[in-house]
XYZ file of C-alpha atoms in Angstrom:
443
model
C 4.442 -33.714 29.221
C 6.300 -35.879 26.754
C 7.063 -34.480 23.303
C 7.335 -37.995 21.856
C 3.594 -38.622 21.901
C 2.439 -35.360 20.310
C -1.141 -36.185 19.367
C -2.568 -37.140 22.763
C -2.694 -33.656 24.288
C -4.587 -30.419 23.592
C -5.030 -30.040 19.852
C -4.033 -26.655 18.416
C -4.796 -26.197 14.723
C -3.040 -23.360 12.890
C -4.442 -22.324 9.526
C -1.731 -20.698 7.412
C 2.055 -21.138 7.269
C 3.172 -17.593 6.605
C 4.908 -15.223 9.012
C 2.180 -15.320 11.657
C 1.381 -19.024 11.475
C 5.011 -20.118 11.490
C 5.899 -17.837 14.402
C 3.047 -19.324 16.412
C 3.959 -22.896 15.440
C 7.624 -22.420 16.345
C 6.612 -20.902 19.671
C 4.629 -24.073 20.407
C 7.418 -26.360 19.210
C 8.417 -29.196 21.545
C 5.812 -28.066 24.051
C 3.908 -31.315 24.464
C 0.920 -29.641 22.818
C -0.325 -31.347 19.679
C -0.096 -28.822 16.828
C -1.356 -29.229 13.283
C -0.429 -26.627 10.652
C -2.687 -26.555 7.592
C -1.885 -24.684 4.379
C -2.912 -24.866 0.738
C 0.723 -24.786 -0.321
C 3.604 -26.923 0.822
C 6.074 -24.056 1.250
C 6.407 -20.859 3.201
C 7.312 -17.795 1.211
C 9.233 -14.644 2.108
C 6.882 -12.265 0.336
C 8.863 -9.024 0.854
C 11.422 -10.295 -1.670
C 8.935 -11.721 -4.145
C 9.325 -8.654 -6.360
C 12.970 -9.700 -6.870
C 11.777 -13.018 -8.273
C 9.467 -11.119 -10.612
C 12.355 -8.951 -11.834
C 14.859 -11.813 -12.267
C 17.111 -10.883 -9.335
C 16.369 -14.050 -7.332
C 14.993 -17.505 -8.013
C 11.863 -18.717 -6.169
C 13.808 -21.322 -4.214
C 15.942 -18.539 -2.712
C 12.996 -17.174 -0.745
C 10.833 -20.261 -0.187
C 11.196 -23.423 1.846
C 8.974 -26.476 2.345
C 6.924 -26.107 5.519
C 7.808 -29.657 6.554
C 11.484 -28.735 6.508
C 10.914 -25.561 8.517
C 8.924 -27.334 11.223
C 10.429 -30.818 10.926
C 12.590 -30.494 14.034
C 9.519 -30.221 16.287
C 8.145 -33.666 17.186
C 4.779 -32.280 18.311
C 3.967 -30.471 15.053
C 2.137 -32.121 12.170
C 1.967 -30.434 8.747
C -1.049 -30.954 6.505
C -1.563 -29.847 2.893
C -5.204 -28.860 2.587
C -7.637 -26.114 1.675
C -10.022 -24.763 4.284
C -13.606 -24.143 3.154
C -15.361 -23.598 6.472
C -15.235 -23.699 10.247
C -17.773 -25.442 12.476
C -17.069 -23.562 15.695
C -19.903 -25.157 17.715
C -18.484 -28.563 16.779
C -14.846 -27.424 17.066
C -13.925 -28.661 13.584
C -12.200 -27.220 10.521
C -13.825 -28.256 7.239
C -11.492 -29.064 4.330
C -12.158 -29.011 0.601
C -11.579 -32.756 0.218
C -14.570 -33.453 2.455
C -12.609 -34.271 5.591
C -12.571 -32.275 8.804
C -10.081 -31.610 11.554
C -10.941 -31.318 15.267
C -9.429 -28.618 17.433
C -9.326 -27.452 21.020
C -7.702 -24.160 20.062
C -7.899 -22.697 16.560
C -5.443 -20.149 15.161
C -6.447 -18.425 11.925
C -3.471 -16.924 10.067
C -4.652 -17.200 6.479
C -3.456 -13.769 5.441
C -4.681 -11.641 2.587
C -5.046 -11.417 -1.155
C -5.064 -8.529 -3.578
C -8.270 -6.532 -3.782
C -9.458 -5.677 -7.289
C -12.378 -3.679 -5.894
C -15.101 -5.634 -7.635
C -13.134 -6.078 -10.866
C -11.810 -9.610 -10.408
C -11.881 -10.082 -14.185
C -8.734 -7.894 -14.269
C -6.691 -10.401 -12.275
C -5.432 -12.563 -15.208
C -4.148 -9.432 -16.956
C -2.734 -7.702 -13.865
C -1.330 -10.262 -11.417
C -0.230 -9.171 -7.970
C 2.719 -10.391 -5.925
C 1.393 -12.928 -3.459
C 2.552 -16.278 -4.854
C 5.519 -17.799 -6.660
C 3.262 -18.465 -9.643
C 2.368 -14.776 -9.962
C 6.002 -13.679 -9.658
C 7.118 -16.101 -12.350
C 4.247 -15.020 -14.591
C 5.339 -11.386 -14.283
C 8.957 -12.368 -14.945
C 7.880 -14.265 -18.044
C 5.953 -11.277 -19.385
C 8.790 -8.834 -18.654
C 11.575 -10.863 -20.241
C 9.434 -11.941 -23.196
C 8.569 -8.305 -23.908
C 12.238 -7.381 -24.261
C 12.899 -10.343 -26.544
C 9.929 -9.491 -28.757
C 10.847 -5.799 -28.847
C 14.338 -6.714 -30.059
C 12.739 -8.162 -33.205
C 9.823 -5.761 -33.651
C 10.010 -3.291 -36.529
C 6.650 -1.570 -36.048
C 7.164 1.461 -33.724
C 3.673 1.086 -32.222
C 4.309 -2.560 -31.334
C 7.717 -1.700 -29.855
C 6.153 1.039 -27.763
C 3.525 -1.337 -26.351
C 6.096 -4.049 -25.654
C 8.370 -1.649 -23.776
C 5.612 -0.056 -21.696
C 5.188 -1.530 -18.206
C 2.491 -0.416 -15.775
C 2.465 -0.863 -12.008
C -0.845 -0.022 -10.324
C -0.582 1.120 -6.722
C 1.929 3.501 -5.150
C 2.568 1.577 -1.928
C 5.837 -0.201 -1.056
C 5.179 -3.082 -3.473
C 4.445 -0.746 -6.367
C 7.445 1.460 -5.651
C 9.786 -1.526 -5.345
C 8.496 -3.062 -8.579
C 8.741 0.205 -10.519
C 12.325 0.803 -9.418
C 13.357 -2.796 -10.066
C 11.807 -2.916 -13.554
C 13.440 0.370 -14.527
C 16.872 -0.767 -13.361
C 16.461 -4.166 -14.996
C 15.531 -2.531 -18.288
C 18.278 0.063 -18.319
C 21.180 -2.215 -17.499
C 20.001 -5.323 -19.346
C 19.320 -3.421 -22.558
C 22.648 -1.624 -22.379
C 24.648 -4.866 -22.175
C 22.593 -7.562 -23.883
C 20.359 -6.056 -26.553
C 21.324 -4.375 -29.820
C 18.119 -3.252 -31.540
C 16.348 -1.509 -28.649
C 17.324 1.546 -26.648
C 16.910 2.000 -22.909
C 15.209 5.348 -23.545
C 12.364 3.512 -25.292
C 11.347 1.855 -22.015
C 8.354 3.472 -20.314
C 7.736 2.383 -16.689
C 4.496 3.784 -15.270
C 3.642 3.899 -11.569
C -0.061 4.677 -11.193
C -1.556 5.836 -7.897
C -5.151 6.949 -7.347
C -4.198 9.069 -4.329
C -2.402 12.398 -4.286
C 1.043 10.878 -3.609
C 2.901 7.595 -3.420
C 3.828 5.849 -0.137
C 1.022 7.361 1.902
C 1.993 5.237 4.930
C 5.355 7.044 5.119
C 6.163 10.629 6.105
C 5.833 13.080 3.245
C 9.571 13.834 3.124
C 10.383 10.158 2.565
C 7.699 9.870 -0.099
C 9.122 12.962 -1.805
C 12.595 11.394 -1.782
C 11.210 8.211 -3.331
C 9.309 10.225 -5.947
C 12.456 12.138 -6.882
C 14.607 9.016 -7.093
C 12.114 7.120 -9.245
C 11.786 10.087 -11.583
C 15.575 10.211 -11.923
C 15.651 6.563 -13.066
C 12.947 7.255 -15.659
C 9.860 5.984 -13.847
C 6.815 8.019 -14.854
C 4.621 8.574 -11.791
C 0.931 9.278 -12.370
C -0.887 10.306 -9.194
C -4.570 11.117 -8.838
C -5.378 8.684 -11.653
C -7.796 5.778 -11.273
C -7.797 2.660 -13.414
C -11.157 2.120 -15.126
C -10.363 -0.876 -17.327
C -7.752 -3.566 -17.949
C -7.407 -6.134 -20.706
C -4.652 -8.278 -22.156
C -2.848 -5.460 -23.958
C -3.902 -2.198 -22.349
C -5.336 -0.336 -19.409
C -7.635 2.671 -19.202
C -7.179 5.707 -16.974
C -10.541 7.457 -17.210
C -10.708 8.286 -20.938
C -7.005 7.604 -21.662
C -5.981 4.222 -23.045
C -2.413 3.019 -22.509
C -1.106 0.004 -24.395
C 1.264 -2.149 -22.365
C 2.829 -5.607 -22.359
C 2.929 -6.131 -18.601
C 0.677 -4.871 -15.803
C 1.406 -5.491 -12.110
C -1.305 -4.986 -9.479
C -0.392 -3.628 -6.070
C -3.341 -1.383 -5.285
C -4.673 -2.820 -2.062
C -5.419 -6.049 -0.237
C -8.323 -7.769 1.434
C -8.314 -10.449 4.089
C -8.830 -14.132 3.363
C -12.432 -15.468 3.522
C -12.082 -16.296 7.236
C -14.941 -13.957 8.203
C -17.258 -15.951 5.948
C -16.040 -19.238 7.391
C -16.852 -17.997 10.887
C -20.113 -16.281 9.966
C -18.948 -12.956 11.411
C -18.832 -9.435 10.033
C -15.463 -8.462 8.599
C -14.104 -5.035 9.397
C -11.744 -2.867 7.389
C -10.560 -4.730 4.260
C -12.437 -7.808 5.467
C -10.168 -8.216 8.494
C -11.800 -9.672 11.602
C -11.863 -7.528 14.769
C -10.103 -9.235 17.665
C -9.849 -8.759 21.412
C -6.627 -7.356 22.963
C -5.391 -10.943 23.433
C -6.047 -11.631 19.699
C -8.999 -13.931 20.370
C -12.310 -13.697 18.521
C -14.965 -11.906 20.535
C -17.243 -14.475 22.189
C -15.005 -17.357 21.108
C -11.959 -17.577 23.410
C -10.881 -20.828 21.726
C -10.402 -19.074 18.354
C -7.520 -16.641 17.798
C -6.796 -14.581 14.695
C -3.397 -13.177 13.762
C -1.578 -11.604 10.818
C -3.380 -9.840 7.997
C -6.628 -11.631 8.810
C -6.862 -9.841 12.172
C -8.085 -6.286 12.692
C -6.086 -5.422 15.805
C -5.358 -2.020 17.323
C -2.416 -0.514 19.166
C -2.529 1.243 22.535
C -3.758 4.449 20.876
C -6.630 2.682 19.126
C -5.032 2.842 15.690
C -5.269 -0.236 13.434
C -2.054 -2.221 13.220
C -0.625 -2.329 9.687
C -0.377 -5.441 7.535
C 3.351 -5.943 8.008
C 5.532 -8.990 8.484
C 6.858 -7.705 11.814
C 3.300 -7.347 13.161
C 2.442 -10.893 12.080
C 5.596 -12.407 13.587
C 5.120 -10.618 16.899
C 1.479 -11.683 17.055
C 2.437 -15.292 16.356
C 5.075 -15.334 19.097
C 2.718 -13.654 21.587
C -0.102 -16.075 20.849
C 2.167 -19.112 21.235
C 3.142 -17.888 24.688
C -0.483 -17.231 25.637
C -1.568 -20.700 24.469
C 1.266 -22.355 26.392
C 0.041 -20.630 29.545
C -3.625 -21.324 28.871
C -3.229 -25.005 28.079
C -1.055 -25.601 31.141
C -3.563 -23.875 33.416
C -1.412 -20.822 34.138
C -2.884 -17.294 33.901
C -1.873 -15.012 31.043
C -3.624 -11.657 31.102
C -1.211 -9.361 29.264
C -2.671 -7.972 26.000
C -0.718 -7.982 22.769
C 1.582 -4.986 22.340
C 3.249 -4.255 19.033
C 6.853 -3.030 19.159
C 7.500 -1.038 16.001
C 10.923 -1.795 14.530
C 10.479 0.523 11.587
C 8.666 0.536 8.266
C 10.777 0.307 5.139
C 10.690 0.284 1.350
C 13.510 -0.125 -1.139
C 13.419 2.131 -4.183
C 16.458 1.077 -6.142
C 20.207 0.551 -6.059
C 21.610 2.335 -2.993
C 18.210 3.882 -2.283
C 15.702 2.946 0.408
C 13.655 4.614 3.125
C 13.096 3.741 6.788
C 10.498 5.226 9.098
C 11.133 4.526 12.775
C 8.432 6.881 13.986
C 10.592 9.300 15.965
C 13.261 9.451 13.251
C 13.774 8.503 9.618
C 16.552 7.315 7.330
C 16.946 7.433 3.569
C 19.511 6.764 0.858
C 22.498 4.408 0.873
C 22.538 3.724 4.624
C 18.833 2.932 4.577
C 19.468 0.571 1.657
C 22.193 -1.315 3.560
C 19.961 -1.525 6.630
C 17.068 -2.773 4.473
C 19.321 -5.497 3.033
C 20.568 -6.580 6.478
C 17.041 -6.746 7.893
C 15.677 -8.765 4.976
C 18.578 -11.220 4.996
C 18.131 -11.690 8.736
C 14.407 -12.377 8.358
C 14.914 -15.175 5.834
C 13.883 -18.522 7.198
C 17.292 -20.176 7.659
C 21.051 -19.748 7.302
C 21.166 -21.424 3.888
C 18.722 -18.895 2.409
C 20.558 -15.997 4.046
C 23.864 -17.146 2.553
C 22.420 -17.718 -0.938
C 20.659 -14.363 -1.083
C 23.664 -12.508 0.344
C 26.009 -13.992 -2.266
C 23.619 -13.164 -5.098
C 23.069 -9.606 -3.868
C 26.809 -8.987 -3.535
C 27.431 -10.405 -7.001
C 24.616 -8.342 -8.506
C 25.785 -5.205 -6.728
C 29.199 -5.318 -8.392
C 28.224 -6.833 -11.763
C 24.645 -5.466 -12.140
C 23.765 -8.855 -13.661
C 20.617 -10.769 -12.700
C 21.091 -14.500 -12.423
C 17.451 -15.622 -12.749
C 16.680 -14.311 -16.243
C 14.887 -17.437 -17.406
C 11.855 -17.256 -19.666
C 9.385 -19.968 -18.706
C 8.020 -21.892 -21.648
C 4.683 -22.388 -19.890
C 4.066 -18.816 -18.713
C 5.454 -18.931 -15.213
C 6.469 -22.567 -14.773
C 10.199 -23.027 -14.540
C 11.634 -25.993 -16.382
C 14.588 -25.995 -13.971
C 13.443 -27.623 -10.765
C 16.222 -25.895 -8.855
C 14.509 -22.590 -9.589
C 11.301 -23.365 -7.779
C 10.077 -25.018 -4.605
C 7.570 -27.830 -4.641
C 4.276 -26.240 -5.574
C 1.376 -28.622 -6.100
C -1.157 -26.040 -4.964
C -1.171 -22.305 -4.369
C -1.957 -20.971 -0.910
C -3.494 -18.059 0.849
C -0.449 -16.246 2.241
C -0.379 -16.009 5.999
C 0.687 -12.360 5.895
C 1.533 -9.560 3.573
C 3.676 -6.541 3.612
């Protein structure tokens, strides 16, 4: 089939341009199959490094790229900026917020996840998560502004609030944020501020469970706990948040005043279950068949964080980028076979390439299942893996240069305070962002 007439063949619609959606789209590239990728944002985002945007180590443009640029080399792929509000599966149409609809022969749902505030969505403005560029820049604004205000504050109580930072959730995102904020504070204050002391900074990592990093072996979690404690992160386990407002949070009957709260305490799937009129499973994720299709609807496939898929042992697959990318590549191959009339009966099999979290400078952990790695070597491996996973050579080169520079100088190049609370006035610091999107995967 010709790839120069891309819209006359089987129409595959992919909802979401994150790890899963892009992997599927690339796998269908130049196939002669008409592919339309729909997302609420115009850029794909490398979420595992978003915490470095929030802590002024990288600029947003270092880890984001317009979707049209990523997929522009494929003649059969069309990119559409739009927000999905429903799916008419009997009529084979996707309903968009602007009142239009999009027909499909095969539908791929890769709309990802969002942070779960467990029925307390009113906390979200005061405790943003790390899912979008806007949220990362908002956190960066609050962090850097707090240091500037503390430099001028004379009231000890005000200084204490300004220099108290709370991260809720002891998973990889929370651990990475806590370590990054502590290192930012210690080294920035030492070199650039005169009226405040690094020992005044109080970084809190709050976890409702008995320990941090519950998805990792206990020995790796213990190493992370020890390292964070050594860099002055105060870890509070077995403590549940009961209230959040603009200037404080409550842990049961204890009130802690703080200038910046970061939420990383759990995720829930996008509203895809509601669009389809099906029952969502764990965290709202939709149960799928072994070939990642929706039960009873072989023309609808679900991948990434939106899918509740299991491994060979019946255990749920984690919400990781590597899972999403493998699912996207597998589904692209299955659709190529299906739409060309060839059989494809092999179920999806996840190949675990290790779970990782970075804790700080020269400190990371890797869990490969049968063996583990921690410390400096794990940190170098983490850096290599994350550079490799960036979307193109240009991003890999930019991030590598900035990391090498920061490693030797300890300086962070993106320490810009946004005048409009998260909107950069330097266009080079941010990708095009007319609308925010549901990410197509999470960590």
